[in-house]
Each structure stands twice: as structure tokens, then as C-alpha cells.
Amino acid sequence: MAGNGKIRSDVKPGLEVDIVLKQDQRTGKTTRGIVKDLLTNSPQHPHGIKVRLQDGQVGRVQNIVSGGTV
């Protein structure tokens, strides 16, 4: 299951995702990590669901890489 990260129900803790950090929004550079927390409450977001990764970085999901271990 892969998605584009704009729909909250597609993003779950434990998924491996590519996110864009706030400071990288202009360049579009992505950072890969494992979702720890979902920070967006709305069911969808045009720029991607905001998440916190397990290493503490926060950004918007651009791409869901894999289903993870959940």
C-alpha cells in the first residue's frame, strides 16, 4: 500500500514515509523516516498530513514508502 500522504487515514504510526521539513519546503527536499505521531487532525490536507517522525523531525508527508511493521 503506497499513497501520496494527503489523506489522514492512509498515514499511520509505524509507516515509512518521505516528508518535507519546514525549512525544505522551498526546495522540496524530502527526508525519510518512520511515523511516530500524526499532527494533522483534518481528514485530508492539500500539502500532506503533518507528522512527527520517530527521530523527532516534523514535516508533511509527500510519499508513503512502505507499510512498515504495523
Tab-separated table of C-alpha atoms in Angstrom:
chain	number	residue	atom	x	y	z
A	1	MET	CA	0.000	0.000	0.000
A	2	ALA	CA	1.518	3.274	-1.098
A	3	GLY	CA	-0.122	6.660	-1.155
A	4	ASN	CA	0.663	10.304	-1.568
A	5	GLY	CA	0.225	11.243	2.107
A	6	LYS	CA	-2.606	13.747	1.629
A	7	ILE	CA	-5.307	11.558	3.229
A	8	ARG	CA	-5.031	11.099	7.007
A	9	SER	CA	-6.485	7.572	7.026
A	10	ASP	CA	-3.586	6.423	4.767
A	11	VAL	CA	-0.937	7.626	7.245
A	12	LYS	CA	-0.375	5.560	10.382
A	13	PRO	CA	2.325	5.327	13.063
A	14	GLY	CA	4.996	2.833	12.003
A	15	LEU	CA	4.813	3.640	8.286
A	16	GLU	CA	7.974	4.569	6.416
A	17	VAL	CA	7.382	7.897	4.684
A	18	ASP	CA	9.128	10.726	2.871
A	19	ILE	CA	8.379	14.112	4.432
A	20	VAL	CA	9.271	17.700	3.581
A	21	LEU	CA	10.584	19.589	6.591
A	22	LYS	CA	9.507	23.213	7.094
A	23	GLN	CA	12.942	24.523	6.144
A	24	ASP	CA	12.950	22.370	2.977
A	25	GLN	CA	9.554	23.482	1.628
A	26	ARG	CA	11.125	25.845	-0.927
A	27	THR	CA	13.473	23.208	-2.340
A	28	GLY	CA	11.122	20.238	-1.950
A	29	LYS	CA	13.924	18.116	-0.436
A	30	THR	CA	12.468	15.076	1.302
A	31	THR	CA	13.543	13.281	4.466
A	32	ARG	CA	12.747	9.600	5.012
A	33	GLY	CA	11.663	8.238	8.371
A	34	ILE	CA	9.152	6.265	10.402
A	35	VAL	CA	5.942	7.987	11.556
A	36	LYS	CA	5.612	8.365	15.333
A	37	ASP	CA	2.661	10.799	15.668
A	38	LEU	CA	0.074	12.347	13.348
A	39	LEU	CA	-0.195	16.086	13.924
A	40	THR	CA	-2.900	16.959	11.373
A	41	ASN	CA	-6.441	16.434	12.657
A	42	SER	CA	-8.383	17.071	9.445
A	43	PRO	CA	-9.204	14.034	7.239
A	44	GLN	CA	-7.066	15.390	4.402
A	45	HIS	CA	-4.647	18.205	3.659
A	46	PRO	CA	-3.618	19.564	0.241
A	47	HIS	CA	0.082	19.809	1.212
A	48	GLY	CA	0.273	16.470	3.014
A	49	ILE	CA	-0.520	15.230	6.505
A	50	LYS	CA	1.825	16.710	9.123
A	51	VAL	CA	3.627	14.042	11.166
A	52	ARG	CA	6.393	13.680	13.727
A	53	LEU	CA	8.967	11.045	12.895
A	54	GLN	CA	10.500	8.718	15.477
A	55	ASP	CA	13.645	10.879	15.475
A	56	GLY	CA	11.566	13.965	16.366
A	57	GLN	CA	11.589	15.729	12.997
A	58	VAL	CA	8.269	17.258	11.885
A	59	GLY	CA	7.089	17.680	8.332
A	60	ARG	CA	4.367	16.968	5.774
A	61	VAL	CA	4.092	13.538	4.161
A	62	GLN	CA	4.906	13.628	0.445
A	63	ASN	CA	5.042	9.912	-0.182
A	64	ILE	CA	4.309	6.677	1.690
A	65	VAL	CA	7.265	4.368	1.097
A	66	SER	CA	6.101	1.145	2.737
A	67	GLY	CA	3.557	-0.336	5.079
A	68	GLY	CA	6.049	-0.586	7.914
A	69	THR	CA	5.571	-3.111	10.717
A	70	VAL	CA	2.042	-2.156	11.788
